[in-house]
PDB file of C-alpha atoms in Angstrom:
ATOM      1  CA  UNK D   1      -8.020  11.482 -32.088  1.00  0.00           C
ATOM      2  CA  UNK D   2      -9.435  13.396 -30.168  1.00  0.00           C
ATOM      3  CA  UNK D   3      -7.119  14.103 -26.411  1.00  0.00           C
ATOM      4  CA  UNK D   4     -10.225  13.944 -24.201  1.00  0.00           C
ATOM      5  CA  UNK D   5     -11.341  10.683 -25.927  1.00  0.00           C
ATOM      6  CA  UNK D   6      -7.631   9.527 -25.186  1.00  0.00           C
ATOM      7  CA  UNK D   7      -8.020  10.728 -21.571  1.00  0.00           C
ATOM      8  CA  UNK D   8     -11.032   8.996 -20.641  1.00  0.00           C
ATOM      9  CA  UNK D   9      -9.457   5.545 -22.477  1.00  0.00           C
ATOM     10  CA  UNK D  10      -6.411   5.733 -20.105  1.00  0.00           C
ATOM     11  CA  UNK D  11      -8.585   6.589 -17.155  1.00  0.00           C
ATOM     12  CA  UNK D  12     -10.905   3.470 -17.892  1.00  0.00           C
ATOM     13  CA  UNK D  13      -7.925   1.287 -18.657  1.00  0.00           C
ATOM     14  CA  UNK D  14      -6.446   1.807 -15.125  1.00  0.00           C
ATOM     15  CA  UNK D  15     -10.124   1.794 -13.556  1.00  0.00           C
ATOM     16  CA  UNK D  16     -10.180  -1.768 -15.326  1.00  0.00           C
ATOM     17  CA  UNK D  17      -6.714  -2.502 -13.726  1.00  0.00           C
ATOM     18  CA  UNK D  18      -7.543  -1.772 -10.701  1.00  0.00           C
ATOM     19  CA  UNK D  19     -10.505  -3.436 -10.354  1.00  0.00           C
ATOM     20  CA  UNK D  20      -9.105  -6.652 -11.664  1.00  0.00           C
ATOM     21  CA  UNK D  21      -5.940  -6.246  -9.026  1.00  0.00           C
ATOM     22  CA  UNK D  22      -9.163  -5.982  -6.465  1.00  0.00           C
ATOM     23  CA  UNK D  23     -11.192  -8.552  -7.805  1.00  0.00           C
ATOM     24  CA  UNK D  24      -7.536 -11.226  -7.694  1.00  0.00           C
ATOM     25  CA  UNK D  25      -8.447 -14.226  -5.311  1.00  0.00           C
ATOM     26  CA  UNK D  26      -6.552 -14.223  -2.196  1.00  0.00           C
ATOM     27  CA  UNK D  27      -3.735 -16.547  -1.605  1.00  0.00           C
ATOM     28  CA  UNK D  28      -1.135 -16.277   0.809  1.00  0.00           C
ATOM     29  CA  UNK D  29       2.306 -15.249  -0.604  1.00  0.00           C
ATOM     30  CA  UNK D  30       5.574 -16.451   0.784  1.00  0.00           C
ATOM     31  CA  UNK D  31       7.450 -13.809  -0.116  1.00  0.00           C
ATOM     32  CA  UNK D  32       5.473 -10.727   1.614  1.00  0.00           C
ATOM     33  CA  UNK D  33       5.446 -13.041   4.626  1.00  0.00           C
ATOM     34  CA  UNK D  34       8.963 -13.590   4.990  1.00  0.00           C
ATOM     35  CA  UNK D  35       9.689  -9.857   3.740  1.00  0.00           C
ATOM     36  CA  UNK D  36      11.931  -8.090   5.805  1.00  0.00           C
ATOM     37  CA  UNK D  37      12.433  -4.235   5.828  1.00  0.00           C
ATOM     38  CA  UNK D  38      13.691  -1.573   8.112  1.00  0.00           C
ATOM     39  CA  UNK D  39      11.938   0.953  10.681  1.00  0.00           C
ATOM     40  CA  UNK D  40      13.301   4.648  10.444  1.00  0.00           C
ATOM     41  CA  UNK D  41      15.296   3.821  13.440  1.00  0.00           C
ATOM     42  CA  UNK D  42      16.775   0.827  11.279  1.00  0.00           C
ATOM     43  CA  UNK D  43      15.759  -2.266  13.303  1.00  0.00           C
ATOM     44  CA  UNK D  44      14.662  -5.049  10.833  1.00  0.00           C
ATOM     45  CA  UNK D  45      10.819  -5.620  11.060  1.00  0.00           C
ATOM     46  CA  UNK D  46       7.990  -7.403   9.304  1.00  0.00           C
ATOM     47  CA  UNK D  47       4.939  -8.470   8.271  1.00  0.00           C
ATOM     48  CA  UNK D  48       4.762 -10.953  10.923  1.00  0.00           C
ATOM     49  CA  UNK D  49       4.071  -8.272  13.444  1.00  0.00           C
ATOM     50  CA  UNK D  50       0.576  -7.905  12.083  1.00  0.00           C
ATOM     51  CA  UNK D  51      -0.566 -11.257  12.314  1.00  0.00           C
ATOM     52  CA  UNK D  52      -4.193 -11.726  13.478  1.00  0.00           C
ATOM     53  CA  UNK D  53      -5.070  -8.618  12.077  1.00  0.00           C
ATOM     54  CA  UNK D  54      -6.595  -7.078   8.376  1.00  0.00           C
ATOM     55  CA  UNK D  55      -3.347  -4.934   7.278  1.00  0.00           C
ATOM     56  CA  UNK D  56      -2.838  -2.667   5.106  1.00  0.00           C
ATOM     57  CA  UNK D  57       0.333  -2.482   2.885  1.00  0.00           C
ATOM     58  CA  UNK D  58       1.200   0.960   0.696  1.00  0.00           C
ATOM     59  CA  UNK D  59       4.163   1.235  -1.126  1.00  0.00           C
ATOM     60  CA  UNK D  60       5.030   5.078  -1.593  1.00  0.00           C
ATOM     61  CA  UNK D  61       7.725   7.409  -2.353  1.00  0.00           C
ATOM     62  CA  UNK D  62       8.609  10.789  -1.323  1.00  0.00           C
ATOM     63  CA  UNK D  63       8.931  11.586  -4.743  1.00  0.00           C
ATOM     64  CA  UNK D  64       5.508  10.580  -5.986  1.00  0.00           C
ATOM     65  CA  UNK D  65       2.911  13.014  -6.302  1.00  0.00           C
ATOM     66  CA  UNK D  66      -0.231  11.098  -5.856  1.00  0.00           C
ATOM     67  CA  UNK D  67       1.474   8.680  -3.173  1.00  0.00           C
ATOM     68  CA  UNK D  68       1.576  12.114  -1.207  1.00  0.00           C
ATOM     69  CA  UNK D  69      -1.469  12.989  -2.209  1.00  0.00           C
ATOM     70  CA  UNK D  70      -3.051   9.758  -0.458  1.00  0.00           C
ATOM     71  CA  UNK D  71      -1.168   9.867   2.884  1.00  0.00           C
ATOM     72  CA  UNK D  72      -3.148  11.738   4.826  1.00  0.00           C
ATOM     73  CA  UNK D  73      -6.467   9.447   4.003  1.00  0.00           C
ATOM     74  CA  UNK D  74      -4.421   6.886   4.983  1.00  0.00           C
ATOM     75  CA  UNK D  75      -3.803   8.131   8.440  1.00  0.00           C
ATOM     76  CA  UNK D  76      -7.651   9.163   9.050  1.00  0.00           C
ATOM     77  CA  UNK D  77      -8.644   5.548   7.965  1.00  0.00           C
ATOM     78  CA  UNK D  78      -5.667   3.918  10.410  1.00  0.00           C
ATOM     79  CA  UNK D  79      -6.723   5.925  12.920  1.00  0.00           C
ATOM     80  CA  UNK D  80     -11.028   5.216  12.815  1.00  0.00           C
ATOM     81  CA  UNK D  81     -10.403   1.501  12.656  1.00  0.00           C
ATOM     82  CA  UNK D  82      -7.280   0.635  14.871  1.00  0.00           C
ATOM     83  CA  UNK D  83      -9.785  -0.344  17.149  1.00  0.00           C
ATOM     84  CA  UNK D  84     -11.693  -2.985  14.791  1.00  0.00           C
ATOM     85  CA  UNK D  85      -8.391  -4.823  14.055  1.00  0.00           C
ATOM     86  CA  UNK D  86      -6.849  -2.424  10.992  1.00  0.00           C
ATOM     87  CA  UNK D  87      -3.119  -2.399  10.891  1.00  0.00           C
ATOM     88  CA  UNK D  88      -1.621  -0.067   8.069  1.00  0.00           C
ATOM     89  CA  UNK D  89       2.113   0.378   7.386  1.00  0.00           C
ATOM     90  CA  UNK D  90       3.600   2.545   4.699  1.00  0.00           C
ATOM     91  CA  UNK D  91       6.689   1.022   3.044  1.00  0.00           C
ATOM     92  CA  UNK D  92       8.885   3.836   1.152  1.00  0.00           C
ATOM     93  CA  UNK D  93      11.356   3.437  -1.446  1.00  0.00           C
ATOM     94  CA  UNK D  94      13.579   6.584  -0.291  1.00  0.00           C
ATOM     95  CA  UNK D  95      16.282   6.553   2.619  1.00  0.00           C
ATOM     96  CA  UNK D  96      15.197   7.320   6.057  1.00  0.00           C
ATOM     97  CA  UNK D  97      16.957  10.572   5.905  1.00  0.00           C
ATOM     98  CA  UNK D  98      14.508  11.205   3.245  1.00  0.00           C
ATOM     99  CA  UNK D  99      11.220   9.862   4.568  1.00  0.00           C
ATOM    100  CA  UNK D 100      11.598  10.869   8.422  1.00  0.00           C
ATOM    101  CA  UNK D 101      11.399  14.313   8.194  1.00  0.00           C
ATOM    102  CA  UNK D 102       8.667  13.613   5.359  1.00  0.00           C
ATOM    103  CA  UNK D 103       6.280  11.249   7.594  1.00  0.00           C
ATOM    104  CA  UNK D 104       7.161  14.053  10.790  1.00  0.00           C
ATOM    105  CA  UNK D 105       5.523  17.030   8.550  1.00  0.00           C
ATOM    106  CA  UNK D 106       2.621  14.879   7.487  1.00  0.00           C
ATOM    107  CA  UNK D 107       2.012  13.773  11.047  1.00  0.00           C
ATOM    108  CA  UNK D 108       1.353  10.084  10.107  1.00  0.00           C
ATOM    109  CA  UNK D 109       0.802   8.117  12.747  1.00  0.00           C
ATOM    110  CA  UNK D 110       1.344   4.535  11.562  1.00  0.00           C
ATOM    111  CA  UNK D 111       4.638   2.804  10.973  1.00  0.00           C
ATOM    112  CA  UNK D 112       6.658   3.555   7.855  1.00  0.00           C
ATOM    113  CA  UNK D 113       9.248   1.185   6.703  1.00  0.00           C
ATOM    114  CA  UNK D 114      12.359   1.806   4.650  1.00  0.00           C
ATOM    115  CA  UNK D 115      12.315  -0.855   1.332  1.00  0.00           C
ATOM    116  CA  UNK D 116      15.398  -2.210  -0.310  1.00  0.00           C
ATOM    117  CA  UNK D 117      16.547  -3.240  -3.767  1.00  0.00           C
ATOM    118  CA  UNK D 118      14.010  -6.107  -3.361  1.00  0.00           C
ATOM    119  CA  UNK D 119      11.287  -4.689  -2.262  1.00  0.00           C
ATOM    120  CA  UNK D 120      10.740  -3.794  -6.210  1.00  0.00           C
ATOM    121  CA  UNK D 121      10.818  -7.579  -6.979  1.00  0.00           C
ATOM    122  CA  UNK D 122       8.658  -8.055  -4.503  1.00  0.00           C
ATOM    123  CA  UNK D 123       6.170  -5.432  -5.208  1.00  0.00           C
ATOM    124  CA  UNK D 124       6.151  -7.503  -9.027  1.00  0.00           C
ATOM    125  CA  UNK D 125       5.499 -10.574  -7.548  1.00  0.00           C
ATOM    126  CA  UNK D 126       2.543  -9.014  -5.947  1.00  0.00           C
ATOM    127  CA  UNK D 127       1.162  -8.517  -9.456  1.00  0.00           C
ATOM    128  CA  UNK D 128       2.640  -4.956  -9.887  1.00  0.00           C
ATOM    129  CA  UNK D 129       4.753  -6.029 -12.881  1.00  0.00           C
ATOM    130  CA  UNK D 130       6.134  -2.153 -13.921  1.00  0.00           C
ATOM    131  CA  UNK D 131       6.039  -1.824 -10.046  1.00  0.00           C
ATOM    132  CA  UNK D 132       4.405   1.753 -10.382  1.00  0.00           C
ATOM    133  CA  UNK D 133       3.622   4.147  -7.413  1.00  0.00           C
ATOM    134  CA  UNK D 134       1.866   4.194  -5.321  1.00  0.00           C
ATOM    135  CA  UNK D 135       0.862   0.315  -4.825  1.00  0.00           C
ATOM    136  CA  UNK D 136      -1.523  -0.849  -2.313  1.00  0.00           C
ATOM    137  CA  UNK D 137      -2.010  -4.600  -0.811  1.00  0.00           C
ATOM    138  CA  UNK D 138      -4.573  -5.425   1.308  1.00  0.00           C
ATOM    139  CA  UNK D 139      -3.907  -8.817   3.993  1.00  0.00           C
ATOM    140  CA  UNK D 140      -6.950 -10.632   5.683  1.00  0.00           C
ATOM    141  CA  UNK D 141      -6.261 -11.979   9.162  1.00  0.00           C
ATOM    142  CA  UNK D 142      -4.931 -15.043   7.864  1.00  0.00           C
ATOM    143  CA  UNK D 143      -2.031 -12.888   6.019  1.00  0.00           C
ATOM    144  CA  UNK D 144      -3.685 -13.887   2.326  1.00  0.00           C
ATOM    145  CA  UNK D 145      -3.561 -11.154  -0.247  1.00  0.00           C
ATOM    146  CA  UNK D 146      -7.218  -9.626  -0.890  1.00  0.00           C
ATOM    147  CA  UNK D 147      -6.762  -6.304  -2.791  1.00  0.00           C
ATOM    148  CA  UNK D 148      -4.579  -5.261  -5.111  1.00  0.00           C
ATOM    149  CA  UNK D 149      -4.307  -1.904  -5.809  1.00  0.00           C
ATOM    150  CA  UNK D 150      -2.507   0.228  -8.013  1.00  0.00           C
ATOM    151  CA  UNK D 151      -2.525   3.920  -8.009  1.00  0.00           C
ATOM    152  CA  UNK D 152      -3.953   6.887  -6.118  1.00  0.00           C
ATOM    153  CA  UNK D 153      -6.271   5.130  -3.660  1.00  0.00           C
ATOM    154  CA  UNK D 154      -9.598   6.700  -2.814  1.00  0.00           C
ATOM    155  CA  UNK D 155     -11.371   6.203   0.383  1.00  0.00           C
ATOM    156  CA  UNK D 156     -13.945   4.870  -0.884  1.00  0.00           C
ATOM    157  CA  UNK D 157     -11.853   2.519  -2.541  1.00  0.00           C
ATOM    158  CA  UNK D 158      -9.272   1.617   0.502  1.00  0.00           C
ATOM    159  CA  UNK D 159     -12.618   0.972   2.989  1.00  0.00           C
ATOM    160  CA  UNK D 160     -14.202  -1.237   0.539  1.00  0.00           C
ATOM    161  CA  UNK D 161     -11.284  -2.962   0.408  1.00  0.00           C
ATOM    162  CA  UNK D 162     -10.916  -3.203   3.897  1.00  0.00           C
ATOM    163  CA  UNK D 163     -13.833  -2.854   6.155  1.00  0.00           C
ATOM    164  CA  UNK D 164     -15.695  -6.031   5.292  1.00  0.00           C
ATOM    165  CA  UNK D 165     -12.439  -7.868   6.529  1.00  0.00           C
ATOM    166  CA  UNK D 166     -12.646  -6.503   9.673  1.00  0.00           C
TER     167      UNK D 166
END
């Protein structure tokens, strides 16, 4: 077979994933609600702090290309619509003396959280079963999960996900 023809199956396979993660009706889950993590100062925090407003949830590594790759979108995106209500929190599965030096040369400007050994089981029960990087959740006001999505983000993507929420 032919390795473009391969290619272009693979991409339209996760294309197809992605939009059925999007297209998942919301429902609120427990278990992101009563998630706890850690700041990079490690003070437990949560989801709870967001309440009232759409939020944004991307789970990233240090060590993942593309999850790099999409950081700095991210930002720009927190950034334009703070004002309309946006909250957006990164939540990395590295050790703070990993990701705070990371986040400091990037220059993002919205809260990163450290994730524990459950914050894999978590990202599952989100409908991320191989809980791949980078993963994307998108909250409504009322904390229900809207968007699912798995893999590079674009902006296109993360706004249409987001904007008609706000």
């Amino acid at each position: 077979m032919n390795p473009n023809t391969v290619k272009n199956r693979l991409r339209a396979a996760l294309l197809a994933a992605c939009l059925v993660f999007a297209a998942a009706p919301a429902s609120a889950d427990p278990a992101l609600a009563q998630a706890r993590f850690a700041d990079l100062s490690g003070r437990p925090v949560g989801l709870d702090a967001f309440r009232g407003k759409v939020a944004v949830v991307n789970f990233w590594a240090t060590w993942c290309a593309p999850c790099r790759k999409e950081m700095p979108m991210f930002d720009k995106v927190a950034r334009e619509l703070k004002g309309r209500g946006l909250a957006m929190v990164g939540v990395a599965l590295d050790t703070p003396a990993e990701v705070g030096p990371f986040v400091k040369a990037l220059r993002i400007g919205y809260p990163v959280w450290i994730g524990d050994a459950g914050t894999m089981k978590l990202m599952r029960a989100l409908g991320n079963p191989a809980a791949g990087l980078p993963f994307t959740v998108v909250l409504d006001r009322d904390g229900k999960v809207v968007a699912r999505l798995l893999g590079e983000v674009s902006e296109a993507n993360l706004r249409a996900a987001v904007e008609p929420r706000l």
